[in-house]
Amino acid sequence: PARNAAGQVIATEVTNSVGGYPLAGLADATSTVRVAQATLPAGLTNTFGGAQQAATVTNASTDLSKDFGYQPSGTITGRVFNDADGDGAIDAGEPGIPGAVVELVHGNGDVIATTTTGPDGAYTFDHLPDGAYTVRVQPGSVPAGLNATTPTSLPAVVANGNDVIGLNFGYDAPTGAIGDRVW
């Protein structure tokens, strides 16, 4: 829709088969053009044009430069957890590790995002374009004395906007043993 300076909708248009949206018959004014997010297919992220753009019509002019781009996007989620039995899998009752820093690394090796795990050890990276990523726990961000029971770096591929779930990282406290022999 196009909105006037007072925020009132002055024109709406449904995109045609090639994504065009001719908002015709507008009076001379400065308006705001935006895409109604609720009308987009699920799983798309804006990659060009932002949420809205200003447009000015003067002397019945035409401005065809107000473009908006979208592409499929996915989410990568998982947990950093206290692997009490050391088996590398989340079992019932094994708590999350809050405050761990998880990094998202692009296929070219650059860290493109970081997040901190919540109270249940969960983390999320969302609105990701298709591509190859690596997710890793930042060294030293888990409590001292815990050892990894899973790899601390895992690959993830977002394809066609699909989500990658269950990239979990386990840590447990080292255990000792006492014994020798009885005779």
mmCIF file of N, CA and C in Angstrom, residues 49-146:
data_model
loop_
_atom_site.group_PDB
_atom_site.id
_atom_site.type_symbol
_atom_site.label_atom_id
_atom_site.label_comp_id
_atom_site.label_asym_id
_atom_site.label_seq_id
_atom_site.Cartn_x
_atom_site.Cartn_y
_atom_site.Cartn_z
ATOM 1 N N GLY A 49 15.416 -3.155 -0.287
ATOM 2 C CA GLY A 49 14.352 -2.163 -0.212
ATOM 3 C C GLY A 49 13.846 -1.855 1.173
ATOM 4 N N GLY A 50 14.161 -2.696 2.139
ATOM 5 C CA GLY A 50 13.729 -2.433 3.506
ATOM 6 C C GLY A 50 12.241 -2.591 3.716
ATOM 7 N N ALA A 51 11.750 -2.067 4.824
ATOM 8 C CA ALA A 51 10.336 -2.207 5.196
ATOM 9 C C ALA A 51 9.452 -1.238 4.430
ATOM 10 N N GLN A 52 9.989 -0.064 4.082
ATOM 11 C CA GLN A 52 9.200 0.918 3.356
ATOM 12 C C GLN A 52 10.138 1.902 2.673
ATOM 13 N N GLN A 53 9.590 2.604 1.672
ATOM 14 C CA GLN A 53 10.368 3.591 0.937
ATOM 15 C C GLN A 53 9.507 4.817 0.662
ATOM 16 N N ALA A 54 10.136 5.997 0.701
ATOM 17 C CA ALA A 54 9.440 7.237 0.374
ATOM 18 C C ALA A 54 9.402 7.394 -1.140
ATOM 19 N N ALA A 55 8.290 7.906 -1.641
ATOM 20 C CA ALA A 55 8.127 8.158 -3.073
ATOM 21 C C ALA A 55 7.418 9.492 -3.246
ATOM 22 N N THR A 56 7.871 10.268 -4.231
ATOM 23 C CA THR A 56 7.271 11.569 -4.485
ATOM 24 C C THR A 56 6.743 11.626 -5.909
ATOM 25 N N VAL A 57 5.489 12.054 -6.050
ATOM 26 C CA VAL A 57 4.871 12.275 -7.355
ATOM 27 C C VAL A 57 4.719 13.785 -7.520
ATOM 28 N N THR A 58 5.318 14.331 -8.593
ATOM 29 C CA THR A 58 5.159 15.752 -8.915
ATOM 30 C C THR A 58 4.853 15.868 -10.399
ATOM 31 N N ASN A 59 3.924 16.737 -10.721
ATOM 32 C CA ASN A 59 3.524 16.966 -12.108
ATOM 33 C C ASN A 59 3.191 15.664 -12.818
ATOM 34 N N ALA A 60 2.452 14.793 -12.146
ATOM 35 C CA ALA A 60 2.013 13.502 -12.704
ATOM 36 C C ALA A 60 3.189 12.637 -13.147
ATOM 37 N N SER A 61 4.299 12.720 -12.416
ATOM 38 C CA SER A 61 5.489 11.937 -12.761
ATOM 39 C C SER A 61 5.294 10.456 -12.432
ATOM 40 N N THR A 62 6.204 9.640 -12.951
ATOM 41 C CA THR A 62 6.189 8.205 -12.694
ATOM 42 C C THR A 62 7.534 7.825 -12.092
ATOM 43 N N ASP A 63 7.508 7.085 -10.997
ATOM 44 C CA ASP A 63 8.730 6.611 -10.340
ATOM 45 C C ASP A 63 8.644 5.093 -10.244
ATOM 46 N N LEU A 64 9.459 4.403 -11.041
ATOM 47 C CA LEU A 64 9.458 2.940 -11.051
ATOM 48 C C LEU A 64 10.688 2.369 -10.343
ATOM 49 N N SER A 65 11.212 3.097 -9.370
ATOM 50 C CA SER A 65 12.431 2.652 -8.689
ATOM 51 C C SER A 65 12.188 2.080 -7.301
ATOM 52 N N LYS A 66 10.950 1.927 -6.896
ATOM 53 C CA LYS A 66 10.657 1.467 -5.537
ATOM 54 C C LYS A 66 10.518 -0.051 -5.524
ATOM 55 N N ASP A 67 11.669 -0.719 -5.463
ATOM 56 C CA ASP A 67 11.720 -2.178 -5.512
ATOM 57 C C ASP A 67 11.915 -2.766 -4.112
ATOM 58 N N PHE A 68 11.382 -3.968 -3.943
ATOM 59 C CA PHE A 68 11.524 -4.721 -2.702
ATOM 60 C C PHE A 68 11.926 -6.140 -3.073
ATOM 61 N N GLY A 69 12.967 -6.669 -2.440
ATOM 62 C CA GLY A 69 13.422 -8.031 -2.725
ATOM 63 C C GLY A 69 13.248 -8.944 -1.531
ATOM 64 N N TYR A 70 12.887 -10.193 -1.809
ATOM 65 C CA TYR A 70 12.697 -11.200 -0.759
ATOM 66 C C TYR A 70 13.313 -12.506 -1.208
ATOM 67 N N GLN A 71 13.788 -13.284 -0.269
ATOM 68 C CA GLN A 71 14.296 -14.610 -0.580
ATOM 69 C C GLN A 71 13.948 -15.556 0.557
ATOM 70 N N PRO A 72 13.924 -16.868 0.248
ATOM 71 C CA PRO A 72 13.650 -17.829 1.318
ATOM 72 C C PRO A 72 14.690 -17.690 2.423
ATOM 73 N N SER A 73 14.265 -17.943 3.629
ATOM 74 C CA SER A 73 15.204 -17.889 4.743
ATOM 75 C C SER A 73 14.883 -19.012 5.716
ATOM 76 N N GLY A 74 15.902 -19.446 6.404
ATOM 77 C CA GLY A 74 15.740 -20.529 7.358
ATOM 78 C C GLY A 74 16.235 -20.130 8.731
ATOM 79 N N THR A 75 16.112 -21.058 9.642
ATOM 80 C CA THR A 75 16.506 -20.866 11.036
ATOM 81 C C THR A 75 17.380 -22.036 11.451
ATOM 82 N N ILE A 76 18.397 -21.754 12.243
ATOM 83 C CA ILE A 76 19.226 -22.796 12.847
ATOM 84 C C ILE A 76 19.026 -22.698 14.349
ATOM 85 N N THR A 77 18.647 -23.828 14.971
ATOM 86 C CA THR A 77 18.395 -23.836 16.411
ATOM 87 C C THR A 77 19.047 -25.048 17.071
ATOM 88 N N GLY A 78 19.257 -24.934 18.355
ATOM 89 C CA GLY A 78 19.792 -26.041 19.140
ATOM 90 C C GLY A 78 19.928 -25.646 20.593
ATOM 91 N N ARG A 79 20.637 -26.479 21.341
ATOM 92 C CA ARG A 79 20.854 -26.220 22.766
ATOM 93 C C ARG A 79 22.289 -26.550 23.135
ATOM 94 N N VAL A 80 22.780 -25.833 24.110
ATOM 95 C CA VAL A 80 24.023 -26.176 24.793
ATOM 96 C C VAL A 80 23.567 -26.724 26.136
ATOM 97 N N PHE A 81 23.956 -27.969 26.434
ATOM 98 C CA PHE A 81 23.367 -28.631 27.590
ATOM 99 C C PHE A 81 24.407 -29.342 28.444
ATOM 100 N N ASN A 82 24.014 -29.598 29.700
ATOM 101 C CA ASN A 82 24.851 -30.334 30.642
ATOM 102 C C ASN A 82 24.571 -31.822 30.429
ATOM 103 N N ASP A 83 25.491 -32.483 29.790
ATOM 104 C CA ASP A 83 25.349 -33.897 29.422
ATOM 105 C C ASP A 83 25.800 -34.762 30.600
ATOM 106 N N ALA A 84 24.944 -34.857 31.611
ATOM 107 C CA ALA A 84 25.303 -35.510 32.868
ATOM 108 C C ALA A 84 25.820 -36.929 32.698
ATOM 109 N N ASP A 85 25.270 -37.689 31.747
ATOM 110 C CA ASP A 85 25.729 -39.068 31.564
ATOM 111 C C ASP A 85 26.807 -39.196 30.491
ATOM 112 N N GLY A 86 27.172 -38.070 29.874
ATOM 113 C CA GLY A 86 28.291 -38.068 28.930
ATOM 114 C C GLY A 86 28.059 -38.829 27.639
ATOM 115 N N ASP A 87 26.784 -39.060 27.271
ATOM 116 C CA ASP A 87 26.520 -39.866 26.067
ATOM 117 C C ASP A 87 26.393 -39.045 24.787
ATOM 118 N N GLY A 88 26.502 -37.702 24.871
ATOM 119 C CA GLY A 88 26.434 -36.860 23.690
ATOM 120 C C GLY A 88 25.036 -36.566 23.203
ATOM 121 N N ALA A 89 24.009 -37.000 23.926
ATOM 122 C CA ALA A 89 22.619 -36.757 23.540
ATOM 123 C C ALA A 89 21.871 -36.126 24.706
ATOM 124 N N ILE A 90 20.894 -35.280 24.377
ATOM 125 C CA ILE A 90 20.078 -34.665 25.431
ATOM 126 C C ILE A 90 19.093 -35.703 25.948
ATOM 127 N N ASP A 91 19.190 -35.991 27.230
ATOM 128 C CA ASP A 91 18.271 -36.921 27.883
ATOM 129 C C ASP A 91 17.346 -36.139 28.803
ATOM 130 N N ALA A 92 16.223 -36.728 29.149
ATOM 131 C CA ALA A 92 15.272 -36.091 30.054
ATOM 132 C C ALA A 92 15.994 -35.682 31.338
ATOM 133 N N GLY A 93 15.758 -34.460 31.750
ATOM 134 C CA GLY A 93 16.327 -33.968 32.995
ATOM 135 C C GLY A 93 17.707 -33.347 32.864
ATOM 136 N N GLU A 94 18.319 -33.409 31.702
ATOM 137 C CA GLU A 94 19.627 -32.769 31.542
ATOM 138 C C GLU A 94 19.405 -31.292 31.224
ATOM 139 N N PRO A 95 19.861 -30.420 32.119
ATOM 140 C CA PRO A 95 19.566 -28.993 31.972
ATOM 141 C C PRO A 95 20.421 -28.322 30.905
ATOM 142 N N GLY A 96 19.918 -27.178 30.440
ATOM 143 C CA GLY A 96 20.685 -26.358 29.519
ATOM 144 C C GLY A 96 21.774 -25.603 30.246
ATOM 145 N N ILE A 97 22.709 -25.103 29.478
ATOM 146 C CA ILE A 97 23.777 -24.262 30.023
ATOM 147 C C ILE A 97 23.512 -22.837 29.540
ATOM 148 N N PRO A 98 23.041 -21.969 30.427
ATOM 149 C CA PRO A 98 22.771 -20.585 30.016
ATOM 150 C C PRO A 98 24.067 -19.790 29.888
ATOM 151 N N GLY A 99 24.026 -18.750 29.064
ATOM 152 C CA GLY A 99 25.159 -17.825 28.957
ATOM 153 C C GLY A 99 26.290 -18.278 28.065
ATOM 154 N N ALA A 100 26.164 -19.423 27.390
ATOM 155 C CA ALA A 100 27.208 -19.851 26.455
ATOM 156 C C ALA A 100 27.084 -19.022 25.179
ATOM 157 N N VAL A 101 28.202 -18.639 24.596
ATOM 158 C CA VAL A 101 28.198 -17.851 23.363
ATOM 159 C C VAL A 101 28.319 -18.811 22.186
ATOM 160 N N VAL A 102 27.367 -18.708 21.259
ATOM 161 C CA VAL A 102 27.342 -19.559 20.074
ATOM 162 C C VAL A 102 27.565 -18.657 18.864
ATOM 163 N N GLU A 103 28.454 -19.089 17.975
ATOM 164 C CA GLU A 103 28.802 -18.306 16.795
ATOM 165 C C GLU A 103 28.277 -18.969 15.533
ATOM 166 N N LEU A 104 27.849 -18.150 14.593
ATOM 167 C CA LEU A 104 27.442 -18.610 13.276
ATOM 168 C C LEU A 104 28.521 -18.170 12.295
ATOM 169 N N VAL A 105 29.110 -19.154 11.624
ATOM 170 C CA VAL A 105 30.215 -18.885 10.708
ATOM 171 C C VAL A 105 29.740 -19.164 9.289
ATOM 172 N N HIS A 106 29.941 -18.189 8.411
ATOM 173 C CA HIS A 106 29.570 -18.349 7.004
ATOM 174 C C HIS A 106 30.556 -19.303 6.342
ATOM 175 N N GLY A 107 30.169 -19.856 5.206
ATOM 176 C CA GLY A 107 31.023 -20.785 4.479
ATOM 177 C C GLY A 107 32.393 -20.220 4.148
ATOM 178 N N ASN A 108 32.531 -18.887 4.080
ATOM 179 C CA ASN A 108 33.830 -18.271 3.783
ATOM 180 C C ASN A 108 34.715 -18.128 5.020
ATOM 181 N N GLY A 109 34.218 -18.546 6.192
ATOM 182 C CA GLY A 109 35.014 -18.508 7.421
ATOM 183 C C GLY A 109 34.758 -17.311 8.314
ATOM 184 N N ASP A 110 33.955 -16.357 7.866
ATOM 185 C CA ASP A 110 33.670 -15.170 8.678
ATOM 186 C C ASP A 110 32.572 -15.456 9.698
ATOM 187 N N VAL A 111 32.773 -15.001 10.936
ATOM 188 C CA VAL A 111 31.720 -15.060 11.949
ATOM 189 C C VAL A 111 30.714 -13.977 11.574
ATOM 190 N N ILE A 112 29.479 -14.381 11.261
ATOM 191 C CA ILE A 112 28.483 -13.408 10.816
ATOM 192 C C ILE A 112 27.443 -13.094 11.885
ATOM 193 N N ALA A 113 27.387 -13.889 12.946
ATOM 194 C CA ALA A 113 26.445 -13.618 14.039
ATOM 195 C C ALA A 113 26.888 -14.375 15.281
ATOM 196 N N THR A 114 26.551 -13.820 16.424
ATOM 197 C CA THR A 114 26.750 -14.509 17.697
ATOM 198 C C THR A 114 25.475 -14.344 18.507
ATOM 199 N N THR A 115 25.252 -15.288 19.386
ATOM 200 C CA THR A 115 24.117 -15.205 20.294
ATOM 201 C C THR A 115 24.521 -15.870 21.600
ATOM 202 N N THR A 116 23.778 -15.594 22.639
ATOM 203 C CA THR A 116 24.033 -16.178 23.951
ATOM 204 C C THR A 116 22.850 -17.077 24.302
ATOM 205 N N THR A 117 23.160 -18.260 24.805
ATOM 206 C CA THR A 117 22.088 -19.196 25.141
ATOM 207 C C THR A 117 21.230 -18.664 26.287
ATOM 208 N N GLY A 118 19.952 -19.009 26.219
ATOM 209 C CA GLY A 118 18.999 -18.601 27.240
ATOM 210 C C GLY A 118 19.060 -19.510 28.449
ATOM 211 N N PRO A 119 18.124 -19.350 29.382
ATOM 212 C CA PRO A 119 18.119 -20.130 30.622
ATOM 213 C C PRO A 119 18.077 -21.640 30.398
ATOM 214 N N ASP A 120 17.464 -22.082 29.291
ATOM 215 C CA ASP A 120 17.386 -23.516 28.998
ATOM 216 C C ASP A 120 18.500 -23.979 28.066
ATOM 217 N N GLY A 121 19.467 -23.095 27.794
ATOM 218 C CA GLY A 121 20.590 -23.433 26.923
ATOM 219 C C GLY A 121 20.273 -23.316 25.445
ATOM 220 N N ALA A 122 19.077 -22.835 25.099
ATOM 221 C CA ALA A 122 18.678 -22.754 23.695
ATOM 222 C C ALA A 122 19.289 -21.539 23.007
ATOM 223 N N TYR A 123 19.537 -21.704 21.707
ATOM 224 C CA TYR A 123 20.001 -20.602 20.866
ATOM 225 C C TYR A 123 19.257 -20.677 19.534
ATOM 226 N N THR A 124 19.185 -19.544 18.843
ATOM 227 C CA THR A 124 18.530 -19.468 17.539
ATOM 228 C C THR A 124 19.248 -18.453 16.662
ATOM 229 N N PHE A 125 19.462 -18.828 15.411
ATOM 230 C CA PHE A 125 19.876 -17.898 14.368
ATOM 231 C C PHE A 125 18.760 -17.942 13.328
ATOM 232 N N ASP A 126 18.116 -16.798 13.074
ATOM 233 C CA ASP A 126 17.002 -16.826 12.134
ATOM 234 C C ASP A 126 17.203 -15.847 10.988
ATOM 235 N N HIS A 127 16.292 -15.922 10.028
ATOM 236 C CA HIS A 127 16.323 -15.109 8.810
ATOM 237 C C HIS A 127 17.616 -15.331 8.023
ATOM 238 N N LEU A 128 18.008 -16.595 7.896
ATOM 239 C CA LEU A 128 19.250 -16.931 7.199
ATOM 240 C C LEU A 128 18.983 -17.268 5.738
ATOM 241 N N PRO A 129 19.723 -16.669 4.830
ATOM 242 C CA PRO A 129 19.596 -17.060 3.430
ATOM 243 C C PRO A 129 20.177 -18.455 3.222
ATOM 244 N N ASP A 130 19.774 -19.087 2.135
ATOM 245 C CA ASP A 130 20.319 -20.400 1.814
ATOM 246 C C ASP A 130 21.835 -20.331 1.782
ATOM 247 N N GLY A 131 22.478 -21.372 2.276
ATOM 248 C CA GLY A 131 23.933 -21.428 2.259
ATOM 249 C C GLY A 131 24.475 -22.420 3.264
ATOM 250 N N ALA A 132 25.783 -22.588 3.205
ATOM 251 C CA ALA A 132 26.498 -23.478 4.124
ATOM 252 C C ALA A 132 27.045 -22.654 5.286
ATOM 253 N N TYR A 133 26.841 -23.166 6.484
ATOM 254 C CA TYR A 133 27.269 -22.491 7.702
ATOM 255 C C TYR A 133 27.959 -23.493 8.620
ATOM 256 N N THR A 134 28.648 -22.960 9.606
ATOM 257 C CA THR A 134 29.164 -23.740 10.718
ATOM 258 C C THR A 134 28.677 -23.053 11.987
ATOM 259 N N VAL A 135 28.214 -23.854 12.928
ATOM 260 C CA VAL A 135 27.785 -23.328 14.224
ATOM 261 C C VAL A 135 28.784 -23.854 15.239
ATOM 262 N N ARG A 136 29.280 -22.963 16.087
ATOM 263 C CA ARG A 136 30.266 -23.401 17.079
ATOM 264 C C ARG A 136 30.079 -22.659 18.393
ATOM 265 N N VAL A 137 30.482 -23.329 19.451
ATOM 266 C CA VAL A 137 30.459 -22.721 20.779
ATOM 267 C C VAL A 137 31.784 -22.005 20.971
ATOM 268 N N GLN A 138 31.701 -20.760 21.373
ATOM 269 C CA GLN A 138 32.909 -19.964 21.562
ATOM 270 C C GLN A 138 33.723 -20.537 22.718
ATOM 271 N N PRO A 139 34.985 -20.833 22.472
ATOM 272 C CA PRO A 139 35.823 -21.391 23.546
ATOM 273 C C PRO A 139 35.816 -20.481 24.778
ATOM 274 N N GLY A 140 35.743 -21.094 25.933
ATOM 275 C CA GLY A 140 35.764 -20.346 27.184
ATOM 276 C C GLY A 140 34.426 -19.757 27.594
ATOM 277 N N SER A 141 33.361 -19.957 26.784
ATOM 278 C CA SER A 141 32.079 -19.357 27.159
ATOM 279 C C SER A 141 31.200 -20.292 27.983
ATOM 280 N N VAL A 142 31.604 -21.541 28.143
ATOM 281 C CA VAL A 142 30.886 -22.444 29.044
ATOM 282 C C VAL A 142 31.618 -22.432 30.382
ATOM 283 N N PRO A 143 30.942 -22.791 31.456
ATOM 284 C CA PRO A 143 31.596 -22.749 32.768
ATOM 285 C C PRO A 143 32.890 -23.569 32.795
ATOM 286 N N ALA A 144 33.849 -23.051 33.516
ATOM 287 C CA ALA A 144 35.140 -23.728 33.649
ATOM 288 C C ALA A 144 34.954 -25.118 34.229
ATOM 289 N N GLY A 145 35.758 -26.038 33.786
ATOM 290 C CA GLY A 145 35.731 -27.396 34.311
ATOM 291 C C GLY A 145 34.828 -28.337 33.546
ATOM 292 N N LEU A 146 34.076 -27.829 32.572
ATOM 293 C CA LEU A 146 33.229 -28.704 31.771
ATOM 294 C C LEU A 146 33.968 -29.119 30.497
#
